[in-house]
Coordinates of C-alpha atoms in Angstrom, one line a residue:
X13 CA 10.4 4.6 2.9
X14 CA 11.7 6.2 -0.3
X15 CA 13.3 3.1 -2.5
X16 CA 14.9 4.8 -5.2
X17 CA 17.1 8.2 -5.4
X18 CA 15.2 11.1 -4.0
X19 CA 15.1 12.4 -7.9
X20 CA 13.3 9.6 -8.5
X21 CA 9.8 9.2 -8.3
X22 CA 8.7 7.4 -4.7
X23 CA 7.8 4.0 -3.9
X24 CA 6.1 3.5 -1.1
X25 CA 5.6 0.4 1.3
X26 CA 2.6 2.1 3.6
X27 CA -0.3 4.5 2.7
X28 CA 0.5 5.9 6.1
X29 CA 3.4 7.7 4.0
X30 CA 1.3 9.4 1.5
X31 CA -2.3 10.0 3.5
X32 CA -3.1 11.7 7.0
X33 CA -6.3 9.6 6.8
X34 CA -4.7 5.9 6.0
X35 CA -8.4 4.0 6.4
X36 CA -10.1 6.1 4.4
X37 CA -7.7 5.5 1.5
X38 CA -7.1 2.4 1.9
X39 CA -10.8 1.5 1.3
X40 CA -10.5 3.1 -2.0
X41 CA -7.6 1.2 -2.9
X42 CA -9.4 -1.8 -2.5
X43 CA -12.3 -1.0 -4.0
X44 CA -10.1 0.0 -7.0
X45 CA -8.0 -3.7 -6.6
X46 CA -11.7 -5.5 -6.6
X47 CA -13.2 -3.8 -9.3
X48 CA -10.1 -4.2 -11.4
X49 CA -10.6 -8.2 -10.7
X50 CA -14.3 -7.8 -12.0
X51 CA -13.1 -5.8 -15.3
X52 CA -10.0 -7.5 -16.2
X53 CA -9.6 -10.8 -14.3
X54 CA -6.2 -9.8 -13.3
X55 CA -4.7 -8.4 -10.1
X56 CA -3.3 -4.7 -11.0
X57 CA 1.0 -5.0 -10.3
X58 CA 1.2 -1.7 -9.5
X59 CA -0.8 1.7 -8.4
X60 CA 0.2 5.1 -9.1
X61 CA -1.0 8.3 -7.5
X62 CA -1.1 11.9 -8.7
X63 CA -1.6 15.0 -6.3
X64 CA -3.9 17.8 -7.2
X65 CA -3.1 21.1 -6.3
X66 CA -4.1 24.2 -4.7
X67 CA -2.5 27.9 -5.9
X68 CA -1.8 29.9 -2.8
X69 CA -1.0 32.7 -4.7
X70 CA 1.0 33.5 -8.3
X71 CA -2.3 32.8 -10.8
X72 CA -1.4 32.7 -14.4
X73 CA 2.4 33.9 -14.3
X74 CA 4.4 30.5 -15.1
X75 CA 3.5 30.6 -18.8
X76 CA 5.2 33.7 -18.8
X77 CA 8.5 32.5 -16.9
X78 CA 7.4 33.8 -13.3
X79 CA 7.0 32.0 -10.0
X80 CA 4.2 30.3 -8.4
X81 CA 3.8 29.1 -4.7
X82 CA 1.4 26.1 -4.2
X83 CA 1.5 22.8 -2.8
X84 CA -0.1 19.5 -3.5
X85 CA -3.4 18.3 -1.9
X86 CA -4.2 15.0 0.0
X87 CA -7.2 14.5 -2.6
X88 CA -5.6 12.8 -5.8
X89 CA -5.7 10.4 -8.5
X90 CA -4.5 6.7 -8.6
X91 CA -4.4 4.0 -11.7
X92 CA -4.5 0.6 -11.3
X93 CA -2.4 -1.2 -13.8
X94 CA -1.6 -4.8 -15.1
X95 CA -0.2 -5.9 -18.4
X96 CA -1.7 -7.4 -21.1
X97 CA -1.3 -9.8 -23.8
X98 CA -4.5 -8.5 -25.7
X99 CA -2.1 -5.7 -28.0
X100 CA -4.8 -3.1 -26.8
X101 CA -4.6 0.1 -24.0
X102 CA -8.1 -0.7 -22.2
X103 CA -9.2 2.3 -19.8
X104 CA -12.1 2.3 -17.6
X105 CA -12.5 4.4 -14.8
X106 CA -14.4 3.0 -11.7
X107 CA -16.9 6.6 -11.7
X108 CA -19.5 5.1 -14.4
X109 CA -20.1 8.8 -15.1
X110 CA -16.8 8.8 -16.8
X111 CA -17.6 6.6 -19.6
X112 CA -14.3 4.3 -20.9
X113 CA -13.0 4.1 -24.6
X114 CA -11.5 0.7 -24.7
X115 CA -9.7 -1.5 -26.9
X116 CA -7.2 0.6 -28.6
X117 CA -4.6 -1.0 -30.5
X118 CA -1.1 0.0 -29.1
X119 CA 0.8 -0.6 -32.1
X120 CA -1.4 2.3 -34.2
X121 CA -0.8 5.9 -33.6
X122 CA -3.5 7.3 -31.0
X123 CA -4.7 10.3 -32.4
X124 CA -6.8 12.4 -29.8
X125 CA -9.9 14.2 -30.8
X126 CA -9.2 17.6 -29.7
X127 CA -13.0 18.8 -30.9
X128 CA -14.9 16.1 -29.1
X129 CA -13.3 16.7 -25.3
X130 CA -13.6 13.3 -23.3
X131 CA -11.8 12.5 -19.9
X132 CA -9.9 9.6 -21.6
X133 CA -7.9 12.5 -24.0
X134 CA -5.7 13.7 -21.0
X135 CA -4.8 9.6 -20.7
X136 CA -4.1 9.1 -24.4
X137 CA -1.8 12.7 -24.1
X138 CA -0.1 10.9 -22.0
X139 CA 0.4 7.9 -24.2
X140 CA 1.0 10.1 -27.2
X141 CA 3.8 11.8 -24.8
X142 CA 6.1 9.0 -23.9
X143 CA 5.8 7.0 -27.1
X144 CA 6.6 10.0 -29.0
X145 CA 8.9 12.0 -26.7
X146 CA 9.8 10.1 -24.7
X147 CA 13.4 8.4 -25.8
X148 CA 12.5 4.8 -26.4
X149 CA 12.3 2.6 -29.7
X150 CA 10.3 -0.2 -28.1
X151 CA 7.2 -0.5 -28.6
X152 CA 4.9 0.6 -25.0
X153 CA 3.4 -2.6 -23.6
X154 CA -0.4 -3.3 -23.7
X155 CA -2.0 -2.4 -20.5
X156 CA -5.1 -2.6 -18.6
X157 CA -5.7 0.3 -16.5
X158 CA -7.9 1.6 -14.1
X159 CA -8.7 5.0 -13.1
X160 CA -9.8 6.1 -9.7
X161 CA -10.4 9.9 -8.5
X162 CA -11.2 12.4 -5.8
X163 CA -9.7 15.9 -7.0
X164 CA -12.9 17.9 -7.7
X165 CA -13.1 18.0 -11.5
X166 CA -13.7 21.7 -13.3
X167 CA -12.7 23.0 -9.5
X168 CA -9.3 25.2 -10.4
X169 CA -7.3 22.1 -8.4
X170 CA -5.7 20.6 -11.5
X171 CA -7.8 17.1 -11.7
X172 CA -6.6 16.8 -15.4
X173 CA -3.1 17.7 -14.6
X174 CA -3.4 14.9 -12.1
X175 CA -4.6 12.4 -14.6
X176 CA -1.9 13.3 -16.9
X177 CA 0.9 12.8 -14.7
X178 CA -0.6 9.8 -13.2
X179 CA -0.5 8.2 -16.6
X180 CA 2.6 8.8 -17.5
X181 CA 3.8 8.2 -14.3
X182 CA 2.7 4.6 -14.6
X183 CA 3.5 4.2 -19.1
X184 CA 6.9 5.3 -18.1
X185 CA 7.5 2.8 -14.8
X186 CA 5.8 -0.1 -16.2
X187 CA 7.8 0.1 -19.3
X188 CA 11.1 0.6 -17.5
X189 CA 11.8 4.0 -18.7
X190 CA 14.0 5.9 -16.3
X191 CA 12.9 9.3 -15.7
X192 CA 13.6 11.5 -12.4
X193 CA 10.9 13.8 -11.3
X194 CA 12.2 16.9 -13.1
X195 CA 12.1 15.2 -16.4
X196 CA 8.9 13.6 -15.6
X197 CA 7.4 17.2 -15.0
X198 CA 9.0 18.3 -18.4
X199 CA 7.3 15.0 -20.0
X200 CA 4.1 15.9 -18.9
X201 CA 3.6 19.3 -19.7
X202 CA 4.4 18.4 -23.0
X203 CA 2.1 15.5 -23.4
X204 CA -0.9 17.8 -21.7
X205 CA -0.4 20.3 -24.5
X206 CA -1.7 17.5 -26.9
X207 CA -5.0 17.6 -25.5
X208 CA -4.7 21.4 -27.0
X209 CA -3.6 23.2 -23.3
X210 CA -0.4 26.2 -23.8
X211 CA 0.5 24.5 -19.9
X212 CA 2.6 27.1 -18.3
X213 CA 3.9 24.2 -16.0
X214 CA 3.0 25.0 -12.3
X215 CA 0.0 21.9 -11.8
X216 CA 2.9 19.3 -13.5
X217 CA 5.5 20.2 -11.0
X218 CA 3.8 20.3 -7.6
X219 CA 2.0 16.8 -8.9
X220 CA 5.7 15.7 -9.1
X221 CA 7.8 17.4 -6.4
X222 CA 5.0 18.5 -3.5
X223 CA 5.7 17.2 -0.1
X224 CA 4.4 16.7 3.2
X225 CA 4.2 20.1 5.2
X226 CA 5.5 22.6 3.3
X227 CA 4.3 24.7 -0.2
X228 CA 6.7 24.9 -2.5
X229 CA 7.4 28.5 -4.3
X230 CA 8.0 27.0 -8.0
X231 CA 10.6 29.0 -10.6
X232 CA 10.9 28.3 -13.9
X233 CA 14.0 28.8 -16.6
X234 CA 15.6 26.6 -14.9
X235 CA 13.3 24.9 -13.0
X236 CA 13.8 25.5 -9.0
X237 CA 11.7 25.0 -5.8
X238 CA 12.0 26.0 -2.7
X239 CA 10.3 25.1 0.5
X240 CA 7.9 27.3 2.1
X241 CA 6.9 26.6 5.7
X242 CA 3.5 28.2 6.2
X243 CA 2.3 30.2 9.4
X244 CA 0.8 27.1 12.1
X245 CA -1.8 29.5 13.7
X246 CA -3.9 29.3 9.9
X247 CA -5.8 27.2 7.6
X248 CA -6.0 27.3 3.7
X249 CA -9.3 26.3 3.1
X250 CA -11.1 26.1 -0.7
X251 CA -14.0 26.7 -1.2
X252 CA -15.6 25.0 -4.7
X253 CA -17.7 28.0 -6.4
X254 CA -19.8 25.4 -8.1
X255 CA -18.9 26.9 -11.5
X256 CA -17.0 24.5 -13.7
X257 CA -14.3 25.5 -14.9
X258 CA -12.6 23.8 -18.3
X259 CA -9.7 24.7 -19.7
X260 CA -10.4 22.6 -22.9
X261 CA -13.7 23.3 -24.0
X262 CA -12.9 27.4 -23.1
X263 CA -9.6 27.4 -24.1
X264 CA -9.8 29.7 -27.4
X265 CA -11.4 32.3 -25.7
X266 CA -10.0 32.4 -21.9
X267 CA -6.7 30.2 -21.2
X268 CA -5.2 30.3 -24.4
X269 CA -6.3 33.5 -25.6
X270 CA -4.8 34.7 -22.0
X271 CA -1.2 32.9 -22.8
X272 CA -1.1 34.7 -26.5
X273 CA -1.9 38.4 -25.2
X274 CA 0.9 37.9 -22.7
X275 CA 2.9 36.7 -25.3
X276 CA 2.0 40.0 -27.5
X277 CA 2.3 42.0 -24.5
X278 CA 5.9 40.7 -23.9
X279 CA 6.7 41.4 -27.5
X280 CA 5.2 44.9 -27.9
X281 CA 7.4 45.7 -24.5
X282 CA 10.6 44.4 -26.0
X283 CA 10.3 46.1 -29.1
X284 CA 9.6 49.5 -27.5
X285 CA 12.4 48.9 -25.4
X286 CA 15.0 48.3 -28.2
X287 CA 15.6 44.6 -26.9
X288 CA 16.2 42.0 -29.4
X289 CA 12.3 41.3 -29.1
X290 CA 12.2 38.7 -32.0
X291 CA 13.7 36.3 -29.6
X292 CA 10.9 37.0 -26.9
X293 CA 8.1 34.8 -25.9
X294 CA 7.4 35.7 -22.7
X295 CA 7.0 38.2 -20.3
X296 CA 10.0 37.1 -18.5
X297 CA 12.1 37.0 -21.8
X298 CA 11.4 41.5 -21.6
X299 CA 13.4 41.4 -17.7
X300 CA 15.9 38.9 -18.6
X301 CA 17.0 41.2 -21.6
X302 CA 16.4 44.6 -20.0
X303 CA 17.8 43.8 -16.6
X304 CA 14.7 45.6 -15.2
X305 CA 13.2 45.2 -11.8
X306 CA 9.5 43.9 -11.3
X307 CA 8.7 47.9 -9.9
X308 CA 10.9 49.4 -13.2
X309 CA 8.6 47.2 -15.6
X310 CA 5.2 47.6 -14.3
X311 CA 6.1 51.5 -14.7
X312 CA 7.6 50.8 -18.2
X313 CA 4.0 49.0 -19.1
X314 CA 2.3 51.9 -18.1
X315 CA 4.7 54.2 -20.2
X316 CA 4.5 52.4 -23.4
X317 CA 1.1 50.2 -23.4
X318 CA -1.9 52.0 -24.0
X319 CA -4.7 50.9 -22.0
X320 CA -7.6 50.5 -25.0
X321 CA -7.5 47.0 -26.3
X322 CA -4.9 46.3 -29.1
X323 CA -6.0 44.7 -32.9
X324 CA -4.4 41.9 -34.4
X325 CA -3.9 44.8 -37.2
X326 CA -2.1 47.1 -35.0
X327 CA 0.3 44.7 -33.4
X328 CA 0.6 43.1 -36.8
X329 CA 1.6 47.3 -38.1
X330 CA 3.8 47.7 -34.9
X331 CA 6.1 44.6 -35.4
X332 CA 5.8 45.5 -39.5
X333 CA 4.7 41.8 -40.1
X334 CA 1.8 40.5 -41.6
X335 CA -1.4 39.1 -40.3
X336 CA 0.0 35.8 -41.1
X337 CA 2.7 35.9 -39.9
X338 CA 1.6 37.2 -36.5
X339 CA -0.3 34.7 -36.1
X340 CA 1.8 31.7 -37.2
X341 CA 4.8 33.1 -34.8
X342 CA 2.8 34.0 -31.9
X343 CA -0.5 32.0 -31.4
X344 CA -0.6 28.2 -30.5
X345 CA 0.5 25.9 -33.4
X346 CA -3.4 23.8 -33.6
X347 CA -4.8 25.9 -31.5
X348 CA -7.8 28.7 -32.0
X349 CA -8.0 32.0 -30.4
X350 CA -10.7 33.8 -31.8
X351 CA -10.5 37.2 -30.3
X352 CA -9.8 40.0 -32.9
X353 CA -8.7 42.4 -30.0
X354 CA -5.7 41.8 -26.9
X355 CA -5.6 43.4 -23.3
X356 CA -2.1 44.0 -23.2
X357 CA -1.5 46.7 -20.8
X358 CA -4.1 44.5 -18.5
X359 CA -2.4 41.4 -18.5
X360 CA 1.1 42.8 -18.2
X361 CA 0.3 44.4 -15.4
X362 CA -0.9 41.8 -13.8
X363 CA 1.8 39.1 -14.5
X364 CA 4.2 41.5 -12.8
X365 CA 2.4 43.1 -9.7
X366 CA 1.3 39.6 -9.3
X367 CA 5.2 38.1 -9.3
X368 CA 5.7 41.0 -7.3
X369 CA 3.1 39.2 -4.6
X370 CA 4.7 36.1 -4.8
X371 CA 7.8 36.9 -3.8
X372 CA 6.3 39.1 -1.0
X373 CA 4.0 36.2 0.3
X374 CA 7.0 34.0 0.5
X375 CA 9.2 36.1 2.3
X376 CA 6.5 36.6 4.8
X377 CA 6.5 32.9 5.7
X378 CA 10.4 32.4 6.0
X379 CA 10.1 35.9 8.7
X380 CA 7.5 35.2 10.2
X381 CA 6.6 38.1 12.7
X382 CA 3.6 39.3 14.2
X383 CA 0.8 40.3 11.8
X384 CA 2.8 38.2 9.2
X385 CA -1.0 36.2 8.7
X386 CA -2.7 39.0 7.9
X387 CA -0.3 40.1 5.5
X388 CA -0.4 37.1 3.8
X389 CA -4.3 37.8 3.6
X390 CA -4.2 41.2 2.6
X391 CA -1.8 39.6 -0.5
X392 CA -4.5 37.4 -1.1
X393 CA -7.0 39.9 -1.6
X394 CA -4.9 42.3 -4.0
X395 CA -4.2 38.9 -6.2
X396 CA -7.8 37.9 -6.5
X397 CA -8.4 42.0 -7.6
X398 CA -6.2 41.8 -9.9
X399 CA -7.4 38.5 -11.0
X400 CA -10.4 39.5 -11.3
X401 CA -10.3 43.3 -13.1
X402 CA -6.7 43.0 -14.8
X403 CA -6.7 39.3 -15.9
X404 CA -10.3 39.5 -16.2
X405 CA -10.5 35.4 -15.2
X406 CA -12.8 35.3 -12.1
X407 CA -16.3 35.0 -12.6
X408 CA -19.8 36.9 -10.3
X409 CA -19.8 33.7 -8.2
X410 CA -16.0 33.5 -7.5
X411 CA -16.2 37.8 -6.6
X412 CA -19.4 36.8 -4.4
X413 CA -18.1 34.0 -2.7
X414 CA -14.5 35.8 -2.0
X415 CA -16.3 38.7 -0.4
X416 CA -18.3 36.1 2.0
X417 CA -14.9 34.2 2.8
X418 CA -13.4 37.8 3.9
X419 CA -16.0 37.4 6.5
X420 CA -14.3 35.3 9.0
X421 CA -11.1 35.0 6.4
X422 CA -8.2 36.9 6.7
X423 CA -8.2 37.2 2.5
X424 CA -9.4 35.2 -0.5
X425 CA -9.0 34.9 -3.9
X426 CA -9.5 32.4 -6.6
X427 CA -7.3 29.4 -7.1
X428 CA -6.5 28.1 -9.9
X429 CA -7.3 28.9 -13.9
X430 CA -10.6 30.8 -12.5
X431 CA -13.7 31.4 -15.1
X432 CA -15.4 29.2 -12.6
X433 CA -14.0 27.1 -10.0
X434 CA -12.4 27.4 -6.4
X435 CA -11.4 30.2 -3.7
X436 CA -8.6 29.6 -1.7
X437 CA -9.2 31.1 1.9
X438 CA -6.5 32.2 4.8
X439 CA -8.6 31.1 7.7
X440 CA -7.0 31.7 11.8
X441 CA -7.8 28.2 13.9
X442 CA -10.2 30.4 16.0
X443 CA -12.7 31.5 13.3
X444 CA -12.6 28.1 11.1
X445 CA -16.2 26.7 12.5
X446 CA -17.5 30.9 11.8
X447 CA -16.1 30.8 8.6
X448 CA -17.3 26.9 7.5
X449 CA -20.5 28.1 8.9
X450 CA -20.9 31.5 6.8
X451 CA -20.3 30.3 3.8
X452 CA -22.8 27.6 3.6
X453 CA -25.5 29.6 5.0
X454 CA -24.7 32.2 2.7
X455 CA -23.4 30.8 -0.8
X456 CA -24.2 27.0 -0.7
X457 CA -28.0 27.7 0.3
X458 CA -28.5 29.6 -2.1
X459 CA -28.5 26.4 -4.8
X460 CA -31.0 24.2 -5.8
X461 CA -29.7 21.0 -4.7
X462 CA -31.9 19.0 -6.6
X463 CA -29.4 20.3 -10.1
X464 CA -26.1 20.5 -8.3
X465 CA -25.6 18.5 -5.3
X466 CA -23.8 20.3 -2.6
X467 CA -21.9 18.2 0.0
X468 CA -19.3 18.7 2.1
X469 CA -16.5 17.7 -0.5
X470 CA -16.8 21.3 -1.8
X471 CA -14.7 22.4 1.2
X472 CA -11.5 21.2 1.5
X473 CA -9.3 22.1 4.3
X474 CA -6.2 20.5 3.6
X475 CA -2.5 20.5 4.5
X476 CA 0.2 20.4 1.9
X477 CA 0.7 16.3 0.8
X478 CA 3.2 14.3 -0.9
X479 CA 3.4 14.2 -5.0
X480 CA 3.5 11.4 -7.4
X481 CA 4.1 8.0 -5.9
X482 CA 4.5 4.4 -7.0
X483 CA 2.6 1.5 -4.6
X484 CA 3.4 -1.9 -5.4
X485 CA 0.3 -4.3 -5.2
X486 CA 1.5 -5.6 -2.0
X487 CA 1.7 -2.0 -0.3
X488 CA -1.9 -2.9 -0.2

């Protein structure tokens, strides 16, 4: 039973509210309870829980203002929290492969080493998020926490965008700062951009505002959802390529570099189009102005981007700026892209045909009729092409393993950031043991499991879950 105001953040009384598979989690919460007792010699008040997510379709459109449609996974992460009279922010995590940084003194300003990535940054963004923005002038209390997770890191399922909403999540509750879920969202995409991430805002808000049963097609300027019953007869299933993907440590030369040439791309389009393109910053900035359809503007990219790669010296000559100036207006503030040449025509087409897919795929699932499934799968498909040749963010093994899903699948394509990472699979009922089959014989064999354990945790079939919670110690 929901406590507080359905803005509000959940509190829960039962597990049963949160998890299809209550004894399962429950273990883990205990675990997490008794290894807390061992670390801290305290009983945690409170846990906290953060939903991953999987990306049924709409991959790397929010930064640029366009919708997304996914919803949040049963796999998440929970913190275990207490207060403490020690003035210090201790984290441990009860994985021993994620080693802790303890003992930080709350009353100093946390800087976060952006060069030297550690699991522990995406906890201290959080920090450096609500101290700093987030509308108090009391000092945040000392806490013990600790971390517990089961999203597949470096999978494409947002396990840091988890940890960072789980954290502040709990700094925000446990120092009785109000926030409802929309401003939470808003909160967190902010503080994740301290760890040196342009978030376009799709992982925060499904974290936040998933629910049970349904996928949720996400809009942006203002920020709207809207619930998307998916077809009964099908599973999503993902499928972990076993290529780690990292936003962080690849940032300068895929993510980021991604969010400033559809920045550029939006830019170049606006000027052409005698819009008042200083004022643009993203794609969706060029049909806001123009009044253009999605159909109209993927023609108008084809009429005024050329389809070589552009130089930093020719956008700089187009816009009659300077290098310098291009690059303090238009790249990330702290940020390095490296690339000397942009893909503009690519990744403008993309963001749009892609938009263009999301809104198709949704309407498909509110009229549903027969063949609607396969549809949906033959969306699929197109998105992970254009993925993989327009936004040029898949990888071999994600193109390999997509081919084997199609199979016994009625489509796939990759989920997520991509440069490594997960496929997301429509799968009928009947074919779900040929297609689970298939795809170990013929990817998952194929890798010495002495260097990378494969277990069954790289498949996930999962329905859509509930987001962020709040479990008192006695929900336990």
């Amino acid at each position: 039973m929901d406590i507080f105001n359905p803005l509000l953040p959940s509190v829960v009384d039962n597990l049963a509210e949160v998890y299809e598979n209550v004894e399962s989690n429950q273990e883990r919460y205990q675990i997490l309870e008794s290894k807390f007792k061992q670390l801290y010699n305290d009983k945690p008040l409170f846990y906290f829980r953060a939903p991953g997510r999987v990306n049924l379709i709409g991959e790397h459109v929010d930064y640029s203002g366009y919708p997304v449609l996914p919803f949040a996974l049963q796999q998440d992460t929970i913190v275990a929290v207490s207060i403490n009279n020690n003035n210090n922010l201790n984290i441990q995590n009860v994985n021993e492969k994620y080693t802790p940084k303890v003992n930080l003194n709350v009353d100093l300003e946390i800087e976060i080493d952006m060069a030297n990535h550690h699991w522990t940054n995406y906890v201290l963004a959080a920090w450096k998020g609500v101290k700093n923005l987030g509308q108090t002038n009391s000092p945040l209390k000392a806490l013990n926490l600790l971390y517990s997770g089961n999203v597949p890191t470096g999978s494409g399922v947002s396990s840091s965008s988890a940890l960072v909403c789980v954290s502040t999540l709990a700094f925000t509750y446990i120092n009785n700062l109000v926030f409802t879920k929309e401003e939470l969202v808003d909160l967190s995409i902010k503080s994740e951009r301290f760890v040196g991430i342009e978030s376009g805002g799709m992982d925060q808000t499904i974290s936040y505002l998933g629910e049970m049963n349904v996928a949720k097609l996400i809009e942006f300027q203002p920020l709207k959802t809207y619930d998307v019953t998916l077809p009964k007869s099908v599973s999503f299933i993902i499928c972990n390529s076993l290529v780690e993907s990292n936003k962080v440590i690849t940032g300068g030369i895929y993510y980021n570099l991604r969010v400033v040439e559809c920045r550029l791309a939006a830019v170049l389009l606006a000027h052409s189009l005698g819009l008042k393109w200083e004022t643009v910053r993203k794609l969706k900035d060029v049909q806001y102005q123009s009044n253009l359809s999605l159909e109209q503007l993927i023609q108008k990219t084809e009429e005024i981007l050329h389809k070589s790669a552009y130089t930093r010296q020719e956008v700089a000559d187009i816009l009659e700026m300077s290098l310098e100036t291009l690059e303090k207006t238009y790249f990330p503030k702290g940020i390095k892209v490296a690339a000397q040449s942009f893909e503009l025509y690519k990744r403008a087409t993309h963001v749009f045909s892609e938009t263009l897919r999301v809104y198709q795929f949704s309407n498909r699932c509110q009229n549903l009729v027969s063949n609607a499934s396969h549809d949906l799968g033959a969306l699929m498909n197109d998105s992970h092409f254009s993925c993989s040749k327009m936004f040029e963010c898949s990888c071999p093994e994600l193109d390999q393993l997509t081919t084997i899903c199609r199979e016994f699948a009625l489509g796939s394509r990759l989920t997520g950031a991509g440069w490594g990472g997960a496929t997301i699979s429509i799968v009928e009922s009947s074919k779900i043991e040929s297609f689970l089959k298939n795809v170990n014989e013929k990817y998952y064999s194929q890798f010495d499991k002495s260097k990378i354990p494969v277990d069954s945790s790289h498949i996930i079939i999962s329905s859509p879950s509930k987001g962020a919670s709040i479990i008192p110690s006695s929900s336990i």
